[in-house]
Short mmCIF file of C-alpha atoms and ligand atoms in Angstrom, two decimals:
data_model
loop_
_atom_site.label_atom_id
_atom_site.label_comp_id
_atom_site.label_asym_id
_atom_site.label_seq_id
_atom_site.Cartn_x
_atom_site.Cartn_y
_atom_site.Cartn_z
CA UNK A 27 0.05 0.01 0.06
CA UNK A 28 0.98 3.85 -0.52
CA UNK A 29 0.48 5.10 3.28
CA UNK A 30 1.02 8.23 3.95
CA UNK A 31 2.20 9.37 7.94
CA UNK A 32 0.60 12.47 8.65
CA UNK A 33 3.08 14.37 10.92
CA UNK A 34 5.00 17.77 11.73
CA UNK A 35 7.96 15.54 13.41
CA UNK A 36 9.36 13.37 11.09
CA UNK A 37 12.68 12.65 12.89
CA UNK A 38 10.71 12.22 16.14
CA UNK A 39 11.25 8.33 17.44
CA UNK A 40 7.60 7.82 17.41
CA UNK A 41 7.39 8.87 13.09
CA UNK A 42 10.68 7.14 12.29
CA UNK A 43 9.43 4.03 13.67
CA UNK A 44 6.35 4.18 11.72
CA UNK A 45 8.15 4.83 8.82
CA UNK A 46 10.91 1.91 9.10
CA UNK A 47 7.99 -0.35 9.85
CA UNK A 48 6.00 0.22 6.58
CA UNK A 49 9.45 0.15 4.45
CA UNK A 50 10.29 -3.32 6.19
CA UNK A 51 6.56 -4.55 5.19
CA UNK A 52 7.64 -3.55 1.22
CA UNK A 53 5.13 -0.52 1.34
CA UNK A 54 5.73 2.55 0.28
CA UNK A 55 5.74 5.40 3.13
CA UNK A 56 5.94 9.30 2.86
CA UNK A 57 5.78 11.74 5.84
CA UNK A 58 3.74 14.54 5.07
CA UNK A 59 4.10 17.70 7.03
CA UNK A 60 0.21 18.16 8.11
CA UNK A 61 0.47 21.95 8.07
CA UNK A 62 1.39 21.75 4.39
CA UNK A 63 -1.70 20.79 3.05
CA UNK A 64 -4.39 22.81 1.85
CA UNK A 65 -7.54 21.31 1.09
CA UNK A 66 -9.31 22.39 -2.20
CA UNK A 67 -12.82 22.39 -2.25
CA UNK A 68 -13.03 24.14 -5.66
CA UNK A 69 -13.09 21.38 -8.18
CA UNK A 70 -16.20 18.68 -8.69
CA UNK A 71 -14.62 16.28 -6.01
CA UNK A 72 -13.11 17.00 -3.10
CA UNK A 73 -9.26 17.17 -3.25
CA UNK A 74 -6.06 18.13 -1.39
CA UNK A 75 -2.98 20.22 -2.70
CA UNK A 76 0.29 19.41 -0.79
CA UNK A 77 2.98 22.29 -1.03
CA UNK A 78 1.20 24.37 -3.48
CA UNK A 79 0.17 20.55 -5.96
CA UNK A 80 -2.39 18.31 -5.95
CA UNK A 81 -1.62 15.50 -4.36
CA UNK A 82 -0.91 11.83 -5.78
CA UNK A 83 -3.39 8.82 -4.55
CA UNK A 84 -2.53 7.63 -1.06
CA UNK A 85 -4.37 3.94 -0.07
CA UNK A 86 -4.45 5.15 3.97
CA UNK A 87 -3.19 7.87 6.15
CA UNK A 88 -1.38 7.85 9.62
CA UNK A 89 -2.51 10.92 11.36
CA UNK A 90 -0.18 12.25 14.12
CA UNK A 91 -2.22 15.43 14.74
CA UNK A 92 -0.67 17.67 17.39
CA UNK A 93 -2.67 19.00 20.26
CA UNK A 94 -1.35 22.59 18.90
CA UNK A 95 -3.18 22.03 15.52
CA UNK A 96 -5.93 20.11 16.08
CA UNK A 97 -8.54 22.35 14.11
CA UNK A 98 -6.25 22.46 10.23
CA UNK A 99 -4.81 18.90 10.94
CA UNK A 100 -8.53 17.30 11.44
CA UNK A 101 -9.46 19.62 9.00
CA UNK A 102 -6.96 17.97 6.43
CA UNK A 103 -8.15 14.22 7.77
CA UNK A 104 -11.45 14.99 7.34
CA UNK A 105 -10.73 15.70 3.56
CA UNK A 106 -8.91 12.00 3.30
CA UNK A 107 -12.67 10.70 4.76
CA UNK A 108 -14.35 12.39 1.87
CA UNK A 109 -11.72 11.26 -0.55
CA UNK A 110 -12.51 7.46 0.71
CA UNK A 111 -8.83 6.74 2.11
CA UNK A 112 -8.49 4.67 5.38
CA UNK A 113 -7.51 6.28 8.01
CA UNK A 114 -7.43 4.36 11.45
CA UNK A 115 -8.18 6.90 13.25
CA UNK A 116 -11.27 9.25 12.08
CA UNK A 117 -10.84 13.26 11.98
CA UNK A 118 -13.96 13.19 14.11
CA UNK A 119 -12.73 10.71 16.48
CA UNK A 120 -9.54 12.83 16.76
CA UNK A 121 -11.78 16.30 17.53
CA UNK A 122 -13.65 14.22 20.45
CA UNK A 123 -10.55 12.68 22.86
CA UNK A 124 -9.18 15.70 22.47
CA UNK A 125 -11.45 17.33 24.72
CA UNK A 126 -11.43 16.12 27.95
CA UNK A 127 -14.84 17.29 28.74
CA UNK A 128 -16.33 15.99 24.88
CA UNK A 129 -14.90 12.15 25.55
CA UNK A 130 -15.91 12.30 29.02
CA UNK A 131 -19.77 12.77 27.50
CA UNK A 132 -19.35 10.54 25.15
CA UNK A 133 -17.51 7.78 27.03
CA UNK A 134 -20.33 8.11 29.51
CA UNK A 135 -23.41 6.62 28.55
CA UNK A 136 -21.29 3.38 27.56
CA UNK A 137 -21.01 1.87 30.91
CA UNK A 138 -17.09 2.79 31.04
CA UNK A 139 -15.39 2.85 34.49
CA UNK A 140 -14.45 6.94 34.75
CA UNK A 141 -13.30 9.04 37.66
CA UNK A 142 -16.96 10.34 38.97
CA UNK A 143 -16.59 13.74 36.95
CA UNK A 144 -18.57 17.13 36.81
CA UNK A 145 -18.43 20.78 34.80
CA UNK A 146 -19.65 24.01 35.96
CA UNK A 147 -19.72 27.57 35.15
CA UNK A 148 -21.03 29.55 37.69
CA UNK A 149 -18.40 29.96 41.00
CA UNK A 150 -22.09 29.65 43.00
CA UNK A 151 -22.20 25.99 41.57
CA UNK A 152 -18.23 25.35 42.42
CA UNK A 153 -18.71 24.08 46.34
CA UNK A 154 -21.59 21.67 45.26
CA UNK A 155 -19.82 20.18 42.40
CA UNK A 156 -16.76 19.38 43.87
CA UNK A 157 -19.12 17.42 47.11
CA UNK A 158 -20.82 16.06 44.39
CA UNK A 159 -17.17 13.89 43.42
CA UNK A 160 -16.16 13.46 47.11
CA UNK A 161 -14.99 16.35 48.15
CA UNK A 162 -11.48 17.42 48.37
CA UNK A 163 -8.79 16.52 48.06
CA UNK A 164 -9.79 16.88 44.38
CA UNK A 165 -8.62 17.19 40.52
CA UNK A 166 -8.80 20.38 38.34
CA UNK A 167 -8.37 19.92 35.31
CA UNK A 168 -8.24 21.72 31.98
CA UNK A 169 -10.15 20.47 29.24
CA UNK A 170 -7.26 20.35 26.85
CA UNK A 171 -3.95 20.23 28.62
CA UNK A 172 -1.00 17.07 27.69
CA UNK A 173 1.93 15.59 29.38
CA UNK A 174 0.38 16.27 33.17
CA UNK A 175 -0.06 20.31 32.75
CA UNK A 176 -2.68 21.39 33.11
CA UNK A 177 -3.77 18.95 35.73
CA UNK A 178 -3.76 20.25 39.49
CA UNK A 179 -4.43 18.60 42.72
CA UNK A 180 -6.10 20.62 45.46
CA UNK A 181 -5.73 19.72 48.86
CA UNK A 182 -8.97 21.37 50.40
CA UNK A 183 -12.22 23.78 49.08
CA UNK A 184 -10.85 26.83 49.86
CA UNK A 185 -7.52 26.34 47.58
CA UNK A 186 -10.11 24.69 44.66
CA UNK A 187 -12.25 27.47 44.64
CA UNK A 188 -9.22 29.95 44.19
CA UNK A 189 -7.54 27.44 41.59
CA UNK A 190 -10.88 27.00 39.62
CA UNK A 191 -11.45 30.73 39.67
CA UNK A 192 -8.37 31.82 38.86
CA UNK A 193 -8.54 29.76 35.93
CA UNK A 194 -12.22 30.92 35.03
CA UNK A 195 -10.64 34.50 35.06
CA UNK A 196 -8.76 33.60 32.22
CA UNK A 197 -11.24 31.73 30.37
CA UNK A 198 -10.22 28.57 30.90
CA UNK A 199 -12.76 26.01 31.24
CA UNK A 200 -11.82 23.35 33.98
CA UNK A 201 -13.36 19.95 34.74
CA UNK A 202 -13.29 18.83 38.31
CA UNK A 203 -12.62 15.05 39.29
CA UNK A 204 -12.55 12.96 42.02
CA UNK A 205 -9.28 12.47 43.33
CA UNK A 206 -8.61 8.91 42.64
CA UNK A 207 -5.96 8.35 45.69
CA UNK A 208 -6.08 4.42 45.70
CA UNK A 209 -4.35 4.34 42.44
CA UNK A 210 -1.04 6.00 44.34
CA UNK A 211 0.16 7.85 41.91
CA UNK A 212 0.07 5.40 39.26
CA UNK A 213 -1.89 4.82 36.32
CA UNK A 214 -1.76 2.38 33.00
CA UNK A 215 -1.39 3.31 29.26
CA UNK A 216 -3.05 0.53 27.22
CA UNK A 217 -1.91 0.48 23.47
CA UNK A 218 -5.01 -0.13 21.54
CA UNK A 219 -4.30 -1.23 18.09
CA UNK A 220 -7.94 -2.41 16.40
CA UNK A 221 -9.46 -4.28 18.49
CA UNK A 222 -7.03 -5.66 21.22
CA UNK A 223 -4.11 -4.29 23.53
CA UNK A 224 -0.93 -4.38 21.64
CA UNK A 225 0.99 -3.32 24.58
CA UNK A 226 0.23 -1.94 28.38
CA UNK A 227 2.71 -0.39 30.50
CA UNK A 228 2.37 1.19 34.74
CA UNK A 229 3.33 4.39 34.42
CA UNK A 230 4.95 5.66 38.40
CA UNK A 231 4.78 9.06 39.56
CA UNK A 232 7.89 10.05 41.68
CA UNK A 233 8.26 11.77 44.95
CA UNK A 234 5.34 13.58 46.04
CA UNK A 235 4.39 14.02 42.58
CA UNK A 236 0.61 12.61 41.97
CA UNK A 237 0.88 12.53 38.07
CA UNK A 238 2.25 9.68 36.40
CA UNK A 239 3.23 11.31 33.07
CA UNK A 240 7.03 10.60 31.77
CA UNK A 241 6.61 14.12 31.25
CA UNK A 242 6.67 14.72 35.12
CA UNK A 243 9.14 12.29 35.84
CA UNK A 244 6.76 9.37 35.98
CA UNK A 245 8.93 5.59 35.28
CA UNK A 246 7.74 3.07 33.77
CA UNK A 247 7.16 -0.64 32.90
CA UNK A 248 5.90 -3.28 31.09
CA UNK A 249 2.62 -4.65 32.34
CA UNK A 250 0.18 -7.69 31.42
CA UNK A 251 -3.26 -6.34 32.02
CA UNK A 252 -5.90 -8.46 33.67
CA UNK A 253 -8.71 -8.41 31.34
CA UNK A 254 -10.90 -5.67 32.61
CA UNK A 255 -8.46 -3.21 31.96
CA UNK A 256 -8.04 -4.66 28.43
CA UNK A 257 -11.79 -4.58 27.94
CA UNK A 258 -12.37 -1.15 29.34
CA UNK A 259 -9.61 0.76 26.75
CA UNK A 260 -10.60 -1.66 23.57
CA UNK A 261 -13.95 -0.32 24.20
CA UNK A 262 -12.91 3.04 25.48
CA UNK A 263 -10.91 3.16 21.94
CA UNK A 264 -13.86 1.78 19.74
CA UNK A 265 -16.39 4.35 20.98
CA UNK A 266 -13.96 6.96 20.41
CA UNK A 267 -13.56 6.16 17.00
CA UNK A 268 -10.12 5.20 17.29
CA UNK A 269 -8.69 2.10 15.79
CA UNK A 270 -4.72 3.37 17.30
CA UNK A 271 -5.04 4.89 20.76
CA UNK A 272 -3.31 5.46 24.21
CA UNK A 273 -5.88 4.83 27.14
CA UNK A 274 -4.95 6.05 30.24
CA UNK A 275 -6.31 4.44 33.17
CA UNK A 276 -6.32 4.66 36.89
CA UNK A 277 -6.50 1.69 38.68
CA UNK A 278 -9.78 2.41 40.97
CA UNK A 279 -11.02 -0.06 43.68
CA UNK A 280 -13.61 -0.99 41.56
CA UNK A 281 -11.78 -1.85 38.25
CA UNK A 282 -10.50 0.65 35.81
CA UNK A 283 -11.05 4.10 35.36
CA UNK A 284 -10.64 5.47 32.10
CA UNK A 285 -9.45 9.07 32.44
CA UNK A 286 -8.31 9.63 28.74
CA UNK A 287 -8.16 8.73 25.14
CA UNK A 288 -5.06 9.60 23.39
CA UNK A 289 -5.06 9.72 18.84
CA UNK A 290 -1.46 10.09 18.81
CA UNK A 291 0.04 7.88 21.26
CA UNK A 292 4.19 8.18 21.82
CA UNK A 293 5.50 4.71 20.83
CA UNK A 294 9.19 5.61 22.42
CA UNK A 295 8.28 4.91 26.34
CA UNK A 296 6.09 1.94 25.58
CA UNK A 297 8.05 0.42 23.04
CA UNK A 298 11.14 0.56 25.10
CA UNK A 299 9.18 -0.58 28.62
CA UNK A 300 7.97 -4.09 26.84
CA UNK A 301 10.35 -4.53 23.86
CA UNK A 302 7.27 -5.11 21.74
CA UNK A 303 6.99 -3.84 17.85
CA UNK A 304 3.68 -1.72 18.69
CA UNK A 305 5.29 0.38 15.17
CA UNK A 306 4.89 -3.09 13.33
CA UNK A 307 1.33 -4.01 14.86
CA UNK A 308 -0.11 -0.52 13.70
CA UNK A 309 1.66 0.02 10.01
CA UNK A 310 -0.12 -4.32 10.03
CA UNK A 311 -3.11 -3.35 11.10
CA UNK A 312 -3.81 -0.41 8.60
CA UNK A 313 -2.40 -2.72 5.74
CA UNK A 314 -5.45 -4.93 6.74
CA UNK A 315 -8.21 -2.57 6.84
CA UNK A 316 -6.97 0.05 3.93
CA UNK A 317 -10.17 -1.50 1.97
CA UNK A 318 -12.29 -0.08 4.33
CA UNK A 319 -12.51 3.66 4.22
CA UNK A 320 -14.59 5.65 7.26
CA UNK A 321 -17.97 5.79 5.84
CA UNK A 322 -20.24 8.44 7.62
CA UNK A 323 -23.10 5.93 8.01
CA UNK A 324 -25.92 7.63 9.72
CA UNK A 325 -25.91 10.24 6.82
CA UNK A 326 -25.43 7.48 4.00
CA UNK A 327 -27.77 5.94 5.79
CA UNK A 328 -30.72 8.84 5.87
CA UNK A 329 -30.39 10.00 2.11
CA UNK A 330 -33.01 8.11 1.30
CA UNK A 331 -36.37 10.22 1.73
CA UNK A 332 -38.41 8.24 4.92
CA UNK A 333 -36.01 5.91 5.88
CA UNK A 334 -33.74 6.29 8.72
CA UNK A 335 -31.56 4.84 11.82
CA UNK A 336 -33.74 4.85 14.62
CA UNK A 337 -33.32 2.64 17.85
CA UNK A 338 -35.88 0.37 19.33
CA UNK A 339 -36.08 -1.09 23.21
CA UNK A 340 -37.49 -4.25 23.62
CA UNK A 341 -39.28 -3.10 27.07
CA UNK A 342 -40.28 -5.73 29.53
CA UNK A 343 -44.19 -4.95 28.49
CA UNK A 344 -43.90 -5.22 25.04
CA UNK A 345 -44.89 -8.58 23.31
CA UNK A 346 -41.51 -8.57 21.63
CA UNK A 347 -40.27 -10.49 24.52
CA UNK A 348 -39.33 -13.69 23.93
CA UNK A 349 -40.27 -14.16 20.17
CA UNK A 350 -37.28 -14.36 17.55
CA UNK A 351 -36.10 -11.85 15.65
CA UNK A 352 -37.70 -13.72 12.52
CA UNK A 353 -40.87 -13.88 14.37
CA UNK A 354 -40.79 -10.12 15.68
CA UNK A 355 -42.13 -8.68 12.11
CA UNK A 356 -39.62 -5.79 11.57
CA UNK A 357 -38.42 -7.55 8.50
CA UNK A 358 -42.37 -7.84 7.46
CA UNK A 359 -42.39 -3.74 7.91
CA UNK A 360 -39.15 -3.03 6.29
CA UNK A 361 -36.90 -2.71 8.99
CA UNK A 362 -33.72 -4.12 9.31
CA UNK A 363 -31.82 -5.16 12.48
CA UNK A 364 -28.06 -3.81 12.56
CA UNK A 365 -27.32 -4.49 15.66
CA UNK A 366 -28.83 -5.86 19.02
CA UNK A 367 -27.33 -4.50 22.00
CA UNK A 368 -27.59 -6.50 25.54
CA UNK A 369 -26.07 -5.16 28.39
CA UNK A 370 -22.98 -4.26 27.49
CA UNK A 371 -22.28 -6.57 24.36
CA UNK A 372 -23.34 -6.02 21.07
CA UNK A 373 -24.23 -8.15 18.43
CA UNK A 374 -23.41 -7.59 15.22
CA UNK A 375 -26.49 -8.39 12.02
CA UNK A 376 -28.20 -10.75 14.53
CA UNK A 377 -29.97 -13.53 13.65
CA UNK A 378 -33.70 -13.78 12.93
CA UNK A 379 -33.10 -17.18 15.42
CA UNK A 380 -32.04 -14.28 18.23
CA UNK A 381 -34.72 -14.94 21.06
CA UNK A 382 -35.26 -11.03 21.87
CA UNK A 383 -34.84 -10.43 25.56
CA UNK A 384 -36.75 -7.43 27.62
CA UNK A 385 -33.90 -4.65 28.11
CA UNK A 386 -32.38 -5.51 24.35
CA UNK A 387 -31.69 -2.73 22.31
CA UNK A 388 -32.11 -3.14 18.62
CA UNK A 389 -30.28 -0.48 16.35
CA UNK A 390 -32.36 -0.83 12.92
CA UNK A 391 -32.62 1.10 9.88
CA UNK A 392 -35.73 1.66 7.78
CA UNK A 393 -39.26 3.38 6.91
CA UNK A 394 -39.41 6.22 10.02
CA UNK A 395 -43.37 5.70 10.18
CA UNK A 396 -43.32 2.28 10.68
CA UNK A 397 -40.32 3.03 13.53
CA UNK A 398 -42.08 5.06 15.05
CA UNK A 399 -44.29 3.29 16.73
CA UNK A 400 -42.48 0.98 17.52
CA UNK A 401 -40.10 3.26 19.68
CA UNK A 402 -41.58 3.88 23.71
CA UNK A 403 -42.09 7.26 24.73
CA UNK A 404 -39.07 9.68 25.46
CA UNK A 405 -36.42 8.02 27.88
CA UNK A 406 -37.31 9.78 31.26
CA UNK A 407 -34.37 10.18 33.86
CA UNK A 408 -34.81 7.73 36.89
CA UNK A 409 -36.08 10.42 39.57
CA UNK A 410 -34.91 9.55 43.25
CA UNK A 411 -37.45 10.24 45.14
CA UNK A 412 -36.62 11.87 48.44
CA UNK A 413 -38.57 9.57 51.44
CA UNK A 414 -41.31 11.48 52.93
CA UNK A 415 -40.67 12.65 56.46
CA UNK A 416 -42.54 10.22 59.07
CA UNK A 417 -44.80 13.51 60.18
CA UNK A 418 -46.32 15.55 57.91
CA UNK A 419 -44.87 19.03 57.20
CA UNK A 420 -46.76 22.12 58.69
CA UNK A 421 -46.26 25.06 56.99
CA UNK A 422 -45.70 27.98 60.22
N1 ADP B 797 -8.61 11.79 39.15
C1 ADP B 797 -7.72 11.50 39.49
N2 ADP B 797 -7.02 11.35 40.24
C2 ADP B 797 -5.82 10.72 40.59
N3 ADP B 797 -4.72 10.70 39.60
C3 ADP B 797 -4.79 11.22 38.51
C4 ADP B 797 -6.67 12.06 38.23
N4 ADP B 797 -6.56 12.43 37.48
C5 ADP B 797 -5.31 12.33 36.43
N5 ADP B 797 -4.27 12.05 37.56
C6 ADP B 797 -3.27 11.84 37.39
O1 ADP B 797 -2.07 12.59 36.60
C7 ADP B 797 -2.44 12.44 34.75
C8 ADP B 797 -2.41 13.48 34.09
O2 ADP B 797 -3.74 13.53 33.75
P1 ADP B 797 -4.01 13.17 32.16
O3 ADP B 797 -6.38 13.45 32.74
O4 ADP B 797 -3.91 12.14 31.91
O5 ADP B 797 -4.08 14.61 31.54
P2 ADP B 797 -2.97 14.62 30.21
O6 ADP B 797 -3.67 14.81 29.62
O7 ADP B 797 -2.38 15.88 30.77
O8 ADP B 797 -2.33 13.42 30.66
C9 ADP B 797 -2.35 11.24 35.11
O9 ADP B 797 -1.56 10.09 34.01
C10 ADP B 797 -2.17 10.05 36.59
O10 ADP B 797 -1.31 10.04 36.94
MG1 MG B 798 -1.95 11.50 30.01
#
C-alpha cells in the first residue's frame, strides 16, 4: 500500500519507527507535514494540495496530529475521509478525544468506568460540584491539557475554589474530578490497535508528585493487563472511533477508571518498556483494513427520503419479549436490525433465530413511519424520590 504519515515531527522516535516498519514490510511511505496541505473544494470532487501541488493518490493515512494544530489537522483528515482514503483514526475521533470533557461525555453512556467528573461554569456552583465528586482533595483539569500540564490536585475546598476562579478568570474551562487516591500516583497506559491491546505499561509518579506522566518524571514498566482492563481500553477506543489509541486508566478499587484516550500515542516509552514492535502492529493493522475507508453511516443511511436509523428498546411489557427476531415482524415492516445490544455486549447482524429479551436494544434501519410506533415514549430520567418524613410538614 501507499501510506502517508501526517506528522510535523519527521525525526521523532514514533514517526521514524512507523516509517521504518512500513518500509520493512514493503510499503511505500511518505511523512507529510500536516500544515503543508491545502484543502481544495473548488473542483467537482474533494481534493487535496500538498506544498501547492495536487496530492498524488494514497491508500491510507496515519494521522499524528499534535494538540496545537487540532483544528487544521482534523480538517485535513476529514478531507482524506471525503476522498475515501483509509484512516485508522477518524477526524471525529481525534476531535472528540482531544477535549477531556467531550470525551467523558461520549464515554459516559457506555458503562465505561471513569473517575467521577463534573463541569460547571458559575462560581456559585463550584462547591456543590466538588462535593458531588467526593470533596477535597480534588483534581482540577484544563479541558485540553497534555503531558500532565493543567492537571492540579487541590488539597482543600478553599484552594480548589481559588484555583477554579483563577483559571476561569483567564477564560479557561476546567473539569472537576474525584481524586482517585487508591491509584497512588500510578496509572496504566494501554496501547490499542484495532480490537486489541498490543502493549501496556504502568507509569509510577516519583516523589510527592501525583501525576504519573513521563514528562512529569513518571517511571514506566511493562505490564500484562487483566481482562477487565483490556476490555475497558478496547471499548473506550472503539467508542471514540480510534483504531490506534493510548488509553490511560487509573487503578480504582472497583477496577479500571478511564481518564483519557489519546489519538497520537507516543511509542518510545512503551516500546522500550515492553520490547514490543508496536509500530509494526500499527502498520499491519492499517494494511489489513485499508479496503474499509471511513463511511459516515448515519449520513449515508438517511439520504433515502423517509428512511433512517433508530434504536428500538425492547421493554419488559412489550410483546416482542420471548419472540425471535424472525417472529418480531420487523422484516415485514421493512425494518432491518443492524445490531442487538444486550447489556454491554453487542451482537452484530443478529440472526433471525435470536430470542429477544426485555432490555435489549435493537439498532434498526428502516422506514421512519414504521419505526415510530415501535419506539416507546421518551426515556425519562429516573428520579430519586426523597423519603417522606414520618410526620407531615405543616407550614408555620
Ligand atoms: N482523578 C485523578 N485521580 C488521581 N490521579 C489522577 C487523576 N487524574 C489524573 N491523574 C494523574 O495525572 C496524570 C495526568 O492526567 P491526564 O488526565 O491523563 O492529563 P494529561 O492529558 O495531561 O496526561 C495521570 O496520568 C494520573 O497520573
Ligand atoms: Mg494522560
